[in-house]
mmCIF file of C-alpha atoms and ligand atoms in Angstrom:
data_model
loop_
_atom_site.group_PDB
_atom_site.id
_atom_site.type_symbol
_atom_site.label_atom_id
_atom_site.label_comp_id
_atom_site.label_asym_id
_atom_site.label_seq_id
_atom_site.Cartn_x
_atom_site.Cartn_y
_atom_site.Cartn_z
ATOM 1 C CA MET A 1 -26.700 -27.131 -11.146
ATOM 2 C CA ARG A 2 -28.076 -23.782 -10.082
ATOM 3 C CA ARG A 3 -27.016 -20.951 -12.361
ATOM 4 C CA PRO A 4 -26.185 -17.688 -10.699
ATOM 5 C CA THR A 5 -28.696 -15.024 -11.691
ATOM 6 C CA GLY A 6 -29.822 -11.667 -10.478
ATOM 7 C CA ARG A 7 -28.884 -8.065 -10.588
ATOM 8 C CA GLN A 8 -25.208 -7.294 -10.243
ATOM 9 C CA THR A 9 -23.883 -3.944 -9.167
ATOM 10 C CA LEU A 10 -20.363 -2.692 -8.810
ATOM 11 C CA THR A 11 -20.726 -2.244 -5.096
ATOM 12 C CA THR A 12 -22.101 -5.728 -4.448
ATOM 13 C CA PRO A 13 -20.229 -8.399 -6.365
ATOM 14 C CA PRO A 14 -22.306 -11.525 -6.975
ATOM 15 C CA ARG A 15 -21.910 -14.412 -4.571
ATOM 16 C CA PHE A 16 -21.939 -17.782 -6.245
ATOM 17 C CA PRO A 17 -22.293 -21.147 -4.565
ATOM 18 C CA MET A 18 -18.889 -22.806 -4.160
ATOM 19 C CA ALA A 19 -20.003 -25.581 -6.523
ATOM 20 C CA ASN A 20 -20.144 -23.119 -9.436
ATOM 21 C CA TYR A 21 -16.417 -22.444 -9.351
ATOM 22 C CA VAL A 22 -14.229 -24.592 -11.576
ATOM 23 C CA PHE A 23 -11.707 -24.631 -8.737
ATOM 24 C CA GLU A 24 -11.593 -23.250 -5.220
ATOM 25 C CA PRO A 25 -10.990 -19.461 -5.286
ATOM 26 C CA VAL A 26 -7.672 -18.279 -3.874
ATOM 27 C CA PRO A 27 -8.484 -17.058 -0.353
ATOM 28 C CA ALA A 28 -8.847 -13.297 0.018
ATOM 29 C CA PRO A 29 -5.739 -11.774 1.640
ATOM 30 C CA SER A 30 -6.250 -10.196 5.024
ATOM 31 C CA LEU A 31 -4.345 -8.352 7.719
ATOM 32 C CA PRO A 32 -4.560 -9.039 11.435
ATOM 33 C CA ILE A 33 -6.189 -6.397 13.617
ATOM 34 C CA ASN A 34 -3.799 -5.410 16.336
ATOM 35 C CA GLY A 35 -4.399 -7.090 19.674
ATOM 36 C CA THR A 36 -7.331 -9.211 18.501
ATOM 37 C CA ASP A 37 -7.988 -12.450 16.624
ATOM 38 C CA ARG A 38 -10.021 -10.562 14.014
ATOM 39 C CA LEU A 39 -9.016 -9.912 10.410
ATOM 40 C CA PHE A 40 -9.164 -6.988 7.988
ATOM 41 C CA PRO A 41 -10.111 -8.437 4.556
ATOM 42 C CA VAL A 42 -8.208 -6.653 1.798
ATOM 43 C CA HIS A 43 -9.896 -5.576 -1.421
ATOM 44 C CA ARG A 44 -7.382 -3.387 -3.340
ATOM 45 C CA VAL A 45 -3.967 -1.891 -2.649
ATOM 46 C CA TYR A 46 -3.395 1.650 -3.891
ATOM 47 C CA CYS A 47 -0.007 3.334 -3.521
ATOM 48 C CA VAL A 48 0.747 7.026 -3.856
ATOM 49 C CA GLY A 49 4.032 8.067 -5.444
ATOM 50 C CA ARG A 50 6.343 10.941 -4.497
ATOM 51 C CA ASN A 51 4.360 12.211 -1.548
ATOM 52 C CA TYR A 52 7.262 13.613 0.491
ATOM 53 C CA ALA A 53 9.210 16.503 -1.044
ATOM 54 C CA ALA A 54 12.612 15.198 0.039
ATOM 55 C CA HIS A 55 11.935 11.812 -1.575
ATOM 56 C CA ALA A 56 10.697 13.445 -4.802
ATOM 57 C CA ILE A 57 13.980 15.374 -4.946
ATOM 58 C CA GLU A 58 16.098 12.262 -4.319
ATOM 59 C CA MET A 59 14.296 10.539 -7.212
ATOM 60 C CA GLY A 60 15.086 13.490 -9.491
ATOM 61 C CA HIS A 61 11.698 15.229 -9.501
ATOM 62 C CA ASP A 62 10.358 18.675 -8.735
ATOM 63 C CA PRO A 63 8.776 18.619 -5.274
ATOM 64 C CA ASP A 64 6.148 21.209 -6.208
ATOM 65 C CA ARG A 65 2.644 20.077 -5.495
ATOM 66 C CA GLU A 66 1.411 18.448 -8.679
ATOM 67 C CA ASP A 67 -1.620 16.155 -8.744
ATOM 68 C CA PRO A 68 -0.948 13.010 -6.735
ATOM 69 C CA PHE A 69 -0.292 9.894 -8.758
ATOM 70 C CA PHE A 70 -1.026 6.326 -7.901
ATOM 71 C CA PHE A 71 -0.025 2.838 -8.824
ATOM 72 C CA ALA A 72 -1.392 -0.445 -7.532
ATOM 73 C CA LYS A 73 -0.160 -3.609 -5.958
ATOM 74 C CA HIS A 74 -2.173 -6.783 -5.787
ATOM 75 C CA PRO A 75 -3.766 -7.807 -2.493
ATOM 76 C CA GLY A 76 -1.876 -11.078 -2.926
ATOM 77 C CA ASN A 77 1.396 -9.117 -2.757
ATOM 78 C CA LEU A 78 0.842 -8.433 0.948
ATOM 79 C CA LEU A 79 3.291 -10.073 3.298
ATOM 80 C CA VAL A 80 2.249 -10.738 6.867
ATOM 81 C CA GLY A 81 5.251 -12.282 8.519
ATOM 82 C CA ALA A 82 8.821 -11.749 9.544
ATOM 83 C CA ASP A 83 10.686 -12.921 6.428
ATOM 84 C CA PHE A 84 10.929 -11.061 3.120
ATOM 85 C CA PRO A 85 12.215 -13.390 0.387
ATOM 86 C CA TYR A 86 14.610 -11.565 -1.933
ATOM 87 C CA PRO A 87 12.666 -11.448 -5.210
ATOM 88 C CA ALA A 88 13.570 -12.825 -8.612
ATOM 89 C CA GLU A 89 14.917 -10.966 -11.645
ATOM 90 C CA THR A 90 16.453 -8.046 -9.779
ATOM 91 C CA SER A 91 19.668 -6.976 -8.129
ATOM 92 C CA ASP A 92 18.383 -3.709 -6.643
ATOM 93 C CA VAL A 93 15.468 -4.114 -4.231
ATOM 94 C CA HIS A 94 14.694 -0.945 -2.289
ATOM 95 C CA HIS A 95 12.820 -0.355 0.958
ATOM 96 C CA GLU A 96 10.132 2.333 1.173
ATOM 97 C CA ILE A 97 8.619 2.735 4.636
ATOM 98 C CA GLU A 98 5.067 4.080 4.545
ATOM 99 C CA MET A 99 1.993 4.602 6.662
ATOM 100 C CA VAL A 100 -0.857 2.496 5.323
ATOM 101 C CA VAL A 101 -4.472 3.666 5.455
ATOM 102 C CA ALA A 102 -7.100 0.915 5.781
ATOM 103 C CA LEU A 103 -10.613 1.793 4.601
ATOM 104 C CA GLY A 104 -13.718 0.480 6.341
ATOM 105 C CA SER A 105 -16.056 2.028 3.785
ATOM 106 C CA GLY A 106 -15.714 3.677 0.402
ATOM 107 C CA GLY A 107 -17.615 5.367 -2.388
ATOM 108 C CA THR A 108 -17.061 7.763 -5.244
ATOM 109 C CA ASN A 109 -16.506 11.524 -5.161
ATOM 110 C CA ILE A 110 -15.849 11.544 -1.440
ATOM 111 C CA ALA A 111 -15.410 15.043 -0.027
ATOM 112 C CA VAL A 112 -12.151 15.805 1.760
ATOM 113 C CA ASP A 113 -14.125 16.729 4.869
ATOM 114 C CA ASN A 114 -15.833 13.312 4.920
ATOM 115 C CA ALA A 115 -12.815 11.219 3.978
ATOM 116 C CA ASN A 116 -11.730 10.321 7.502
ATOM 117 C CA ASP A 117 -15.133 8.704 8.050
ATOM 118 C CA CYS A 118 -14.079 6.010 5.548
ATOM 119 C CA ILE A 119 -10.982 5.042 7.502
ATOM 120 C CA PHE A 120 -11.077 1.907 9.607
ATOM 121 C CA GLY A 121 -7.493 2.167 10.779
ATOM 122 C CA TYR A 122 -3.821 2.433 9.998
ATOM 123 C CA ALA A 123 -0.829 0.167 9.608
ATOM 124 C CA VAL A 124 2.894 0.303 8.888
ATOM 125 C CA GLY A 125 3.935 -0.975 5.488
ATOM 126 C CA LEU A 126 6.902 -1.338 3.195
ATOM 127 C CA ASP A 127 6.517 -0.620 -0.516
ATOM 128 C CA MET A 128 9.321 -2.958 -1.591
ATOM 129 C CA THR A 129 10.485 -1.987 -5.061
ATOM 130 C CA ARG A 130 12.612 -3.675 -7.719
ATOM 131 C CA ARG A 131 14.239 -0.314 -8.468
ATOM 132 C CA ASP A 132 16.175 -1.565 -11.474
ATOM 133 C CA LEU A 133 13.004 -2.825 -13.151
ATOM 134 C CA GLN A 134 11.089 0.313 -12.182
ATOM 135 C CA ALA A 135 13.860 2.470 -13.690
ATOM 136 C CA GLN A 136 13.751 0.480 -16.938
ATOM 137 C CA ALA A 137 9.962 0.910 -17.075
ATOM 138 C CA LYS A 138 10.200 4.652 -16.442
ATOM 139 C CA LYS A 139 12.793 5.034 -19.175
ATOM 140 C CA ALA A 140 10.670 3.077 -21.663
ATOM 141 C CA GLY A 141 7.411 4.798 -20.647
ATOM 142 C CA ARG A 142 5.999 1.459 -19.526
ATOM 143 C CA PRO A 143 3.888 0.497 -16.496
ATOM 144 C CA TRP A 144 5.601 -0.089 -13.156
ATOM 145 C CA ASP A 145 4.092 -3.479 -12.358
ATOM 146 C CA LEU A 146 7.312 -5.457 -12.731
ATOM 147 C CA GLY A 147 9.021 -3.092 -10.314
ATOM 148 C CA LYS A 148 6.234 -2.741 -7.799
ATOM 149 C CA ALA A 149 3.617 -5.503 -7.857
ATOM 150 C CA PHE A 150 5.541 -8.701 -7.182
ATOM 151 C CA GLU A 151 5.151 -11.431 -4.593
ATOM 152 C CA HIS A 152 5.695 -10.264 -0.998
ATOM 153 C CA SER A 153 6.276 -6.681 -2.215
ATOM 154 C CA ALA A 154 3.902 -5.232 0.386
ATOM 155 C CA PRO A 155 4.971 -6.281 3.905
ATOM 156 C CA CYS A 156 2.420 -4.855 6.314
ATOM 157 C CA SER A 157 1.862 -4.738 10.063
ATOM 158 C CA ALA A 158 -1.387 -5.420 11.856
ATOM 159 C CA VAL A 159 -4.088 -2.784 11.415
ATOM 160 C CA VAL A 160 -4.652 -0.476 14.371
ATOM 161 C CA PRO A 161 -8.227 0.863 14.493
ATOM 162 C CA ALA A 162 -8.724 4.618 14.226
ATOM 163 C CA ALA A 163 -11.174 4.169 17.089
ATOM 164 C CA GLU A 164 -8.081 3.571 19.258
ATOM 165 C CA ILE A 165 -5.514 6.001 17.841
ATOM 166 C CA GLY A 166 -7.509 8.651 15.992
ATOM 167 C CA HIS A 167 -6.228 9.965 12.656
ATOM 168 C CA PRO A 168 -2.477 10.603 12.875
ATOM 169 C CA ASP A 169 -1.330 13.600 10.803
ATOM 170 C CA ALA A 170 2.043 14.077 12.483
ATOM 171 C CA GLY A 171 4.617 11.699 13.862
ATOM 172 C CA GLU A 172 7.953 10.197 12.934
ATOM 173 C CA VAL A 173 8.195 7.734 10.037
ATOM 174 C CA LEU A 174 11.379 5.735 10.526
ATOM 175 C CA LEU A 175 13.221 2.846 8.939
ATOM 176 C CA LYS A 176 16.396 1.258 10.277
ATOM 177 C CA VAL A 177 18.434 -1.343 8.422
ATOM 178 C CA ASN A 178 20.682 -3.415 10.690
ATOM 179 C CA GLY A 179 20.160 -0.806 13.414
ATOM 180 C CA VAL A 180 21.209 2.151 11.248
ATOM 181 C CA VAL A 181 18.656 4.840 10.390
ATOM 182 C CA ARG A 182 18.049 4.872 6.639
ATOM 183 C CA GLN A 183 14.734 6.705 6.288
ATOM 184 C CA GLN A 184 13.391 9.387 8.576
ATOM 185 C CA GLY A 185 10.457 11.688 7.968
ATOM 186 C CA ASP A 186 7.271 12.909 9.552
ATOM 187 C CA LEU A 187 3.652 12.448 8.591
ATOM 188 C CA ASN A 188 3.312 16.234 8.724
ATOM 189 C CA GLN A 189 5.547 16.333 5.612
ATOM 190 C CA LEU A 190 3.031 14.472 3.424
ATOM 191 C CA ILE A 191 2.446 16.616 0.323
ATOM 192 C CA TRP A 192 -1.031 15.118 -0.149
ATOM 193 C CA LYS A 193 -2.717 14.547 3.198
ATOM 194 C CA VAL A 194 -4.636 11.342 3.773
ATOM 195 C CA PRO A 195 -8.146 12.858 3.330
ATOM 196 C CA GLU A 196 -6.971 14.518 0.100
ATOM 197 C CA MET A 197 -5.644 11.189 -1.212
ATOM 198 C CA ILE A 198 -8.952 9.479 -0.467
ATOM 199 C CA ALA A 199 -10.949 12.262 -2.112
ATOM 200 C CA TYR A 200 -8.717 12.230 -5.187
ATOM 201 C CA LEU A 201 -8.733 8.431 -5.592
ATOM 202 C CA SER A 202 -12.510 8.350 -5.208
ATOM 203 C CA ARG A 203 -12.901 10.558 -8.269
ATOM 204 C CA TYR A 204 -11.276 7.881 -10.417
ATOM 205 C CA PHE A 205 -12.173 4.645 -8.642
ATOM 206 C CA GLU A 206 -14.984 3.342 -6.535
ATOM 207 C CA LEU A 207 -13.290 2.917 -3.191
ATOM 208 C CA GLN A 208 -14.412 -0.078 -1.171
ATOM 209 C CA ARG A 209 -14.216 -1.350 2.352
ATOM 210 C CA GLY A 210 -11.008 -3.356 2.546
ATOM 211 C CA ASP A 211 -8.993 -1.001 0.349
ATOM 212 C CA LEU A 212 -5.501 -0.095 1.504
ATOM 213 C CA ILE A 213 -3.630 3.071 0.573
ATOM 214 C CA PHE A 214 0.156 3.181 0.944
ATOM 215 C CA SER A 215 0.691 6.878 1.589
ATOM 216 C CA GLY A 216 4.176 7.444 0.188
ATOM 217 C CA THR A 217 7.699 7.232 1.557
ATOM 218 C CA PRO A 218 10.087 9.798 3.038
ATOM 219 C CA ALA A 219 13.633 10.286 1.727
ATOM 220 C CA GLY A 220 16.373 7.750 2.205
ATOM 221 C CA VAL A 221 15.213 4.827 0.094
ATOM 222 C CA GLY A 222 17.949 2.361 -0.691
ATOM 223 C CA PRO A 223 18.827 -1.257 -1.434
ATOM 224 C CA VAL A 224 18.497 -4.236 0.880
ATOM 225 C CA GLN A 225 20.557 -7.429 0.858
ATOM 226 C CA ARG A 226 19.862 -10.947 2.026
ATOM 227 C CA GLY A 227 20.489 -11.096 5.746
ATOM 228 C CA ASP A 228 19.466 -7.483 6.391
ATOM 229 C CA ARG A 229 17.204 -6.726 9.341
ATOM 230 C CA LEU A 230 14.582 -4.015 8.702
ATOM 231 C CA GLU A 231 12.822 -2.183 11.519
ATOM 232 C CA GLY A 232 10.149 0.290 10.464
ATOM 233 C CA SER A 233 7.818 2.401 12.534
ATOM 234 C CA VAL A 234 5.231 5.142 12.295
ATOM 235 C CA ALA A 235 4.799 7.044 15.556
ATOM 236 C CA GLY A 236 1.331 6.567 16.961
ATOM 237 C CA VAL A 237 0.581 3.654 14.618
ATOM 238 C CA GLY A 238 3.011 0.821 15.184
ATOM 239 C CA SER A 239 6.050 -0.971 13.885
ATOM 240 C CA LEU A 240 7.161 -3.680 11.497
ATOM 241 C CA GLU A 241 10.234 -5.917 11.643
ATOM 242 C CA LEU A 242 11.501 -7.953 8.751
ATOM 243 C CA SER A 243 14.457 -10.081 7.742
ATOM 244 C CA VAL A 244 15.548 -10.283 4.112
ATOM 245 C CA ILE A 245 16.063 -13.956 3.299
HETATM 246 MN MN1 MN B 301 6.174 4.014 -2.250
#
């Protein structure tokens, strides 16, 4: 059997022949590209917290501009489809409607002025959150993974290329539950703008093509129940419809 050898760098993970794996790797998650049969292969999923002042206030925090903070979901947490299964071990699942930034290239120490060059496109996502578990973690000073990074916790629309829509920095961010408006904001209210988020993240991580960044949610987060119908949209980007099952 051929042994994999050769130089390995962070930016180019080694490719091994399929026969070297002890079992078949789980397929890499991907998102459809709007209006095509092509796919956006996902590498990592970064999420920014408290990026709209009104949401920071509703969660009990000072909306002053502090450094952005991030948490992660797993690429395997993405949900492409119309049904969101109510997750286990919670009785308080919240919706968070967000614009999602999809990177086509990455790097480290990216300048704010160059950040948009890394963006392949945009999508509409929901940062579904087991709020009860997140609250317990916050109280205990523990990581948020149980509250944030669970199966199907990142429903996401198709990616719309920036080549088609440009780089939206204003436009309504809306979520309706059963036809009633629950969340309403505007991209122009983002505390940390998209290029600033990319620049900041790239100081701490090596960003890669295929990375997604959930950009934060406006005020109005709240619980969903089985049977609820969620309709989210970001003006100029697209929409996302979901049933809680
Ligand atoms: Mn969020």
